[in-house]
Tab-separated table of C-alpha atoms in Angstrom:
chain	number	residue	atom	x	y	z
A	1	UNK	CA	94.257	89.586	110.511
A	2	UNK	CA	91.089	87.663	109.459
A	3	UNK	CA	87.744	88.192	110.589
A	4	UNK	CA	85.713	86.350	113.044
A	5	UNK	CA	82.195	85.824	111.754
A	6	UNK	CA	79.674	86.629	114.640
A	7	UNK	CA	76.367	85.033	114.505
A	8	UNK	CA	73.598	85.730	117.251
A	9	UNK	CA	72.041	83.028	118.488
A	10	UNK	CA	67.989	83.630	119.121
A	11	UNK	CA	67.128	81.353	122.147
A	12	UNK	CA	63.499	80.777	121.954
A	13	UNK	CA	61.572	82.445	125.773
A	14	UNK	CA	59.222	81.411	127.126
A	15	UNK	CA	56.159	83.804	127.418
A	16	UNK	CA	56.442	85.056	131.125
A	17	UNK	CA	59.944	85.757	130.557
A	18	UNK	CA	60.130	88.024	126.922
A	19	UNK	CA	59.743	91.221	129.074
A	20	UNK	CA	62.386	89.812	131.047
A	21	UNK	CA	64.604	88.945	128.051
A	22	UNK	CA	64.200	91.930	125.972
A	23	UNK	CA	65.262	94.461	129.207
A	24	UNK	CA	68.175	92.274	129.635
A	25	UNK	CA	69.126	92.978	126.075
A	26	UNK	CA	68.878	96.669	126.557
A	27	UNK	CA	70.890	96.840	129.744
A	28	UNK	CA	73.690	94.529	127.450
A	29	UNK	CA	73.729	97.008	124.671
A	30	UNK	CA	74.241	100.107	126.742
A	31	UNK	CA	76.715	98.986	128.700
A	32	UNK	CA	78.670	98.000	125.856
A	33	UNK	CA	78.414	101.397	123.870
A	34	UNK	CA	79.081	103.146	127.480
A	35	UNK	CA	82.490	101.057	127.816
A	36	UNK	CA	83.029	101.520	124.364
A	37	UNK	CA	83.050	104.867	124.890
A	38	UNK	CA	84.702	105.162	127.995
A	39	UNK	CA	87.866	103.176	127.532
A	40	UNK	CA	88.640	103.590	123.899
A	41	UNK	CA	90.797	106.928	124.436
A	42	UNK	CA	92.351	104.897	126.946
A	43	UNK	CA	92.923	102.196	124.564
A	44	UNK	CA	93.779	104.919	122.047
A	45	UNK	CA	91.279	102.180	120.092
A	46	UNK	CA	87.624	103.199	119.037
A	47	UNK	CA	85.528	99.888	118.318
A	48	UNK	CA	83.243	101.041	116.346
A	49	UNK	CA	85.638	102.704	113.723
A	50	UNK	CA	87.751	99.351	113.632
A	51	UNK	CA	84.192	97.919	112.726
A	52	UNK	CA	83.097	100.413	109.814
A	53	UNK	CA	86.472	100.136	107.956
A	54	UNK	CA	87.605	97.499	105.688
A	55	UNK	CA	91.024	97.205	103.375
A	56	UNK	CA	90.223	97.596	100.205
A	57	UNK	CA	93.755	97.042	98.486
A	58	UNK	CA	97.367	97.306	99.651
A	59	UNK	CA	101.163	96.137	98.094
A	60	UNK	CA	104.205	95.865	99.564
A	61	UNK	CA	107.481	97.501	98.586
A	62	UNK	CA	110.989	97.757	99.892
A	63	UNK	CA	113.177	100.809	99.952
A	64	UNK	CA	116.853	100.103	99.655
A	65	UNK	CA	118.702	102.919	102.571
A	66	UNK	CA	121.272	104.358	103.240
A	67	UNK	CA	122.217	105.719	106.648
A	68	UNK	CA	122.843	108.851	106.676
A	69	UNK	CA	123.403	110.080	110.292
A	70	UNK	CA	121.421	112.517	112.534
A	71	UNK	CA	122.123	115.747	110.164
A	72	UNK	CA	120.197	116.750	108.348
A	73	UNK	CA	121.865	119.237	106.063
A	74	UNK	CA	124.663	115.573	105.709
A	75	UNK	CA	121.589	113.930	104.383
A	76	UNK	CA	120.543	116.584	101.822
A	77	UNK	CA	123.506	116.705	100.676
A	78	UNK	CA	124.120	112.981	100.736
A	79	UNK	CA	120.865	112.613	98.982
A	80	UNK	CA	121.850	115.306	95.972
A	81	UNK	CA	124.988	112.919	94.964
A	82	UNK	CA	122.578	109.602	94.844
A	83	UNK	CA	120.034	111.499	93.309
A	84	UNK	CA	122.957	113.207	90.309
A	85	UNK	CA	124.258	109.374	90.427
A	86	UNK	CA	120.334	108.257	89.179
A	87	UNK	CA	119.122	107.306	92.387
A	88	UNK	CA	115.939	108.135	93.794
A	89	UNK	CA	117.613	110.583	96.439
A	90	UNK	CA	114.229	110.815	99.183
A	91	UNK	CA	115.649	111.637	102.631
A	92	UNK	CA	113.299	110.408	105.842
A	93	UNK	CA	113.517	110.008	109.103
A	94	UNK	CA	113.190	107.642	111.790
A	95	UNK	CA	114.016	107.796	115.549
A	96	UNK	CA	115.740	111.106	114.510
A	97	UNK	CA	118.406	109.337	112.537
A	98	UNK	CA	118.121	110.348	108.366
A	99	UNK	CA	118.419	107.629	105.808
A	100	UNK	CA	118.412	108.648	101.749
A	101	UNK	CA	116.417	106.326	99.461
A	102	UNK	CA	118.253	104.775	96.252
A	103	UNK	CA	115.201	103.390	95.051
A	104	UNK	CA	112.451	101.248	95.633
A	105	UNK	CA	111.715	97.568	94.517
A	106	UNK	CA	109.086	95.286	93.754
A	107	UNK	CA	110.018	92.231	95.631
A	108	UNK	CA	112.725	91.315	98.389
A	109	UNK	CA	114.760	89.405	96.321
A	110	UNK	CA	114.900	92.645	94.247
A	111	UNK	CA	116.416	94.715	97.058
A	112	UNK	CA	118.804	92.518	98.167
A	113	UNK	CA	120.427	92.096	94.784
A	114	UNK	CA	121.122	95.578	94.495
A	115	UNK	CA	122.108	95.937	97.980
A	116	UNK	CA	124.900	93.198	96.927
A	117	UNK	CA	125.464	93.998	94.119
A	118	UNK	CA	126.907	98.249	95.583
A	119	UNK	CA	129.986	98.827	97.641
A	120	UNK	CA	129.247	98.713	100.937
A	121	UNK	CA	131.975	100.669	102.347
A	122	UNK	CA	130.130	103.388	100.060
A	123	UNK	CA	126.966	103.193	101.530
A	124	UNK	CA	125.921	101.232	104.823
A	125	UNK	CA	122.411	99.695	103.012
A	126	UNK	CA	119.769	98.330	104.714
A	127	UNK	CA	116.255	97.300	103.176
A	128	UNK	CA	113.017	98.590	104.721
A	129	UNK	CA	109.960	97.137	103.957
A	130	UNK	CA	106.941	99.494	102.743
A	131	UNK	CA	103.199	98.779	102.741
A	132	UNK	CA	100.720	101.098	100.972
A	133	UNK	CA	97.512	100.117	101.803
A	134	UNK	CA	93.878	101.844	102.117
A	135	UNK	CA	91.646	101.404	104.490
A	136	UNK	CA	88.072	102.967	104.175
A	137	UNK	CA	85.332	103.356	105.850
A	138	UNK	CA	81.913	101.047	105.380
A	139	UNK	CA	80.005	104.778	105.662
A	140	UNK	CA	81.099	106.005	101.959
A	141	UNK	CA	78.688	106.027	99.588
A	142	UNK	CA	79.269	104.378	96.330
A	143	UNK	CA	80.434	107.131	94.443
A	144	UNK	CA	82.827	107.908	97.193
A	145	UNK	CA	84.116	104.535	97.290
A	146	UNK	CA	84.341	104.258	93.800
A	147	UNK	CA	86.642	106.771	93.216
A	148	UNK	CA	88.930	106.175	96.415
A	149	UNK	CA	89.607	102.387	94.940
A	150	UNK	CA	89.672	104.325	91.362
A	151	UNK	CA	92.251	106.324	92.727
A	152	UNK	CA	94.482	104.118	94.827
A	153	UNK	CA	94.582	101.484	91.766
A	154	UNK	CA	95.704	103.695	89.905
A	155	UNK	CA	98.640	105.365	91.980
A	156	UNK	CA	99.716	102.160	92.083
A	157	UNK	CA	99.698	100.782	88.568
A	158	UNK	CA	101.669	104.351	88.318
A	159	UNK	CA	104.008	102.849	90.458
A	160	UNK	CA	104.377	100.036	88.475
A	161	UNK	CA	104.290	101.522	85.278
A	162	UNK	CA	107.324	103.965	86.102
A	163	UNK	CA	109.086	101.462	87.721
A	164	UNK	CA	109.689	99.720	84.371
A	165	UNK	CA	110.169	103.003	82.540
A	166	UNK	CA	113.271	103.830	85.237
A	167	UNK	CA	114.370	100.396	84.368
A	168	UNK	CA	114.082	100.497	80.557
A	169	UNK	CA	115.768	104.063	80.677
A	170	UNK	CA	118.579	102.435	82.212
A	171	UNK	CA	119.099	99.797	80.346
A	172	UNK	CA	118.550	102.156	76.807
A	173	UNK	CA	115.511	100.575	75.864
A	174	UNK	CA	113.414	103.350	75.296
A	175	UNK	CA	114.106	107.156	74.132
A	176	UNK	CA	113.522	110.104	77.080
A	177	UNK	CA	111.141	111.543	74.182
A	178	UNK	CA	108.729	108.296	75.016
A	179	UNK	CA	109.578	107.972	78.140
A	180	UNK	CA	108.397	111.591	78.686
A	181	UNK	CA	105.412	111.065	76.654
A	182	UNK	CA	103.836	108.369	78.979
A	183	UNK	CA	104.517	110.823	81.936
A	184	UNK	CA	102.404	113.172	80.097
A	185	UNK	CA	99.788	110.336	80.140
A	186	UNK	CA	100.249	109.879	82.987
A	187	UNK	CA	99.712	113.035	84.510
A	188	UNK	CA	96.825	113.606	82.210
A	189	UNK	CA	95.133	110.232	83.779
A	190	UNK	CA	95.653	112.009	87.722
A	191	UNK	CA	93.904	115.344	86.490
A	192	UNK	CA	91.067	113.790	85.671
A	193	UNK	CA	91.196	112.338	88.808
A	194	UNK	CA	91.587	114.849	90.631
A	195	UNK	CA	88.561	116.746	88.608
A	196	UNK	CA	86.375	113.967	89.747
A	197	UNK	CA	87.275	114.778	93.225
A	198	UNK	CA	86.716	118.062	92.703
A	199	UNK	CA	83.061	117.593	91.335
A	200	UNK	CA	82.761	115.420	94.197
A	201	UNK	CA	83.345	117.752	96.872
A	202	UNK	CA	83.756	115.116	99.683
A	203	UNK	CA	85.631	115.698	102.799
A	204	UNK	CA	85.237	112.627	103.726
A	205	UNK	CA	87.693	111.388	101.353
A	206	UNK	CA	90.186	114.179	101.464
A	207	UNK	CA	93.263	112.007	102.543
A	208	UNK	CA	92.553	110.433	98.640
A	209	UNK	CA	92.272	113.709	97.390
A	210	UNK	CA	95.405	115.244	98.841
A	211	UNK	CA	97.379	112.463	97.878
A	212	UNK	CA	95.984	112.454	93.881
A	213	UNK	CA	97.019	116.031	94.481
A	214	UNK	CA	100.335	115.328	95.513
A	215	UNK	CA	101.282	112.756	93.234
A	216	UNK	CA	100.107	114.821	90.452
A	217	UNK	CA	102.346	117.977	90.984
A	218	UNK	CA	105.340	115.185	91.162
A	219	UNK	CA	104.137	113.630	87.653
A	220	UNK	CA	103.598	117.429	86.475
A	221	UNK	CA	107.430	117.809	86.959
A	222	UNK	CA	108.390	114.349	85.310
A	223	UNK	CA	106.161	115.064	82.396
A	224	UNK	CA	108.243	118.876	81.737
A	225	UNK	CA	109.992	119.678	79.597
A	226	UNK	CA	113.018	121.235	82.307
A	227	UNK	CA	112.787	117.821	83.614
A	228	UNK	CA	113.318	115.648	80.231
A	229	UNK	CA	116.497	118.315	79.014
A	230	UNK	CA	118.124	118.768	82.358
A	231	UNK	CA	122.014	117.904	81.948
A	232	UNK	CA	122.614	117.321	85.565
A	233	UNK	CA	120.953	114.414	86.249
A	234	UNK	CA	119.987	111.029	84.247
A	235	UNK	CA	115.956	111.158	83.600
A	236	UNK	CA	115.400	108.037	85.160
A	237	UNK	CA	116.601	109.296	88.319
A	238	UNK	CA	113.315	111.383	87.824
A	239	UNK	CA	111.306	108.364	87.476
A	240	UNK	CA	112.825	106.516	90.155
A	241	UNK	CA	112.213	109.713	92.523
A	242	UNK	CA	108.990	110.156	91.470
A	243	UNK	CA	107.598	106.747	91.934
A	244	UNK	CA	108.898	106.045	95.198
A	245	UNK	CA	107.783	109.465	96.916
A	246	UNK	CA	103.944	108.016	94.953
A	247	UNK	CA	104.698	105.152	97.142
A	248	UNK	CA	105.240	106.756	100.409
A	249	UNK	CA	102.344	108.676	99.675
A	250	UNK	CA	100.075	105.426	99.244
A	251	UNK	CA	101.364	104.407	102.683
A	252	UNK	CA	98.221	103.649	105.457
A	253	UNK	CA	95.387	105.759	103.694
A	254	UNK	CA	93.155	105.546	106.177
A	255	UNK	CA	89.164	107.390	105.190
């Protein structure tokens, strides 16, 4: 949603009237921070916070689902025999019914080739779109918003760089001893991340933090050893779980 661009008009007063015209000014103002107040938990909308925010990046990605029922032990275990089969495997829920993830995609068009291209009587698929965005507030200071946009960037372009590893790992393109090596990189990349957050000390950034946190205890994991010799799964069903729980965790960022 764009923007309307307010500009206050100054009419010019006459001299007997500037008392006149500044009071009515004041009486404005106050009643519009005293409704402000007053009907924003009612609107479950504060004003002023809409004001003092702006979106700073955001991407949009679509899961490909699989219904999975209202079980949740079903979905578990439905998820275990995508994940084993290289899919992503990431149970959610919404309106308590469970779906399990099989991956995510770039693009639409991406999604609904592989959703064509599976057995349907398999798995009932449906596509869900995904937005990560971040939203933060105009009252950061520089640093702060430095590293939030520092930080979201790059969970993304981690996104996008393990989505072509899962894809290259599929297709035999590229050894798991490389493939493992850039998740090392990786990972090293989101500790110095997180470092800066830590020198930082911020709360008012903390949703950034937590999810630089998160994301790097899932890369930690990738970038193991355990994780590159398993036998019981392929290791791009690693990457692919990996990158799209970094995408959920990019979703609405709101500081």
């Amino acid at each position: 949603m764009s923007k309307m661009e307010y500009k206050e008009t100054k009419p010019i007063a006459k001299k007997g009237k500037k008392f006149f015209g500044f009071f009515t000014i004041f009486i404005f103002v106050f009643l519009v921070v005293l409704f402000s107040f007053l009907f924003s938990p009612l609107l479950s909308v504060n004003y002023f916070d809409f004001l003092s925010t702006t979106k700073a990046n955001s991407k949009t990605f679509h899961f490909v689902l699989t219904t999975a029922g209202q079980s949740e032990a079903d979905a578990q275990s439905l998820a275990q025999d995508i994940y084993i089969r290289g899919g992503a495997g990431v149970v959610i829920q919404e309106d308590e019914i469970f779906y399990c993830i099989l991956s995510a995609y770039k693009t639409k068009s991406e999604a609904e080739n592989v959703v064509s291209s599976l057995d349907q009587d398999e798995y009932r698929l449906s596509i869900k779109e995904v937005n990560a965005s971040l939203n933060i507030s105009k009252s950061l200071t520089e640093k702060e918003k430095t590293l939030v946009n520092k930080s979201f960037d790059f969970l993304l372009d981690t996104v996008d760089n393990l989505y072509d590893l899962s894809t290259s790992l599929d297709s035999g393109n590229i050894l798991k001893a490389d493939a493992n090596l850039t998740a090392k990189s990786i990972f090293l990349e989101l500790s110095y991340l997180e470092n800066e957050f830590q020198s930082l000390q911020s709360t008012k950034i903390k949703p950034m933090h937590l999810a630089v946190i998160s994301a790097l205890s899932l890369v930690e994991y990738l970038a193991s050893e355990d994780a590159m010799n398993t036998t019981l799964l392929p290791y791009s069903a690693v990457v692919r779980r990996t990158f799209t729980r970094i995408i959920m965790l990019c979703e609405d960022i709101n500081i």
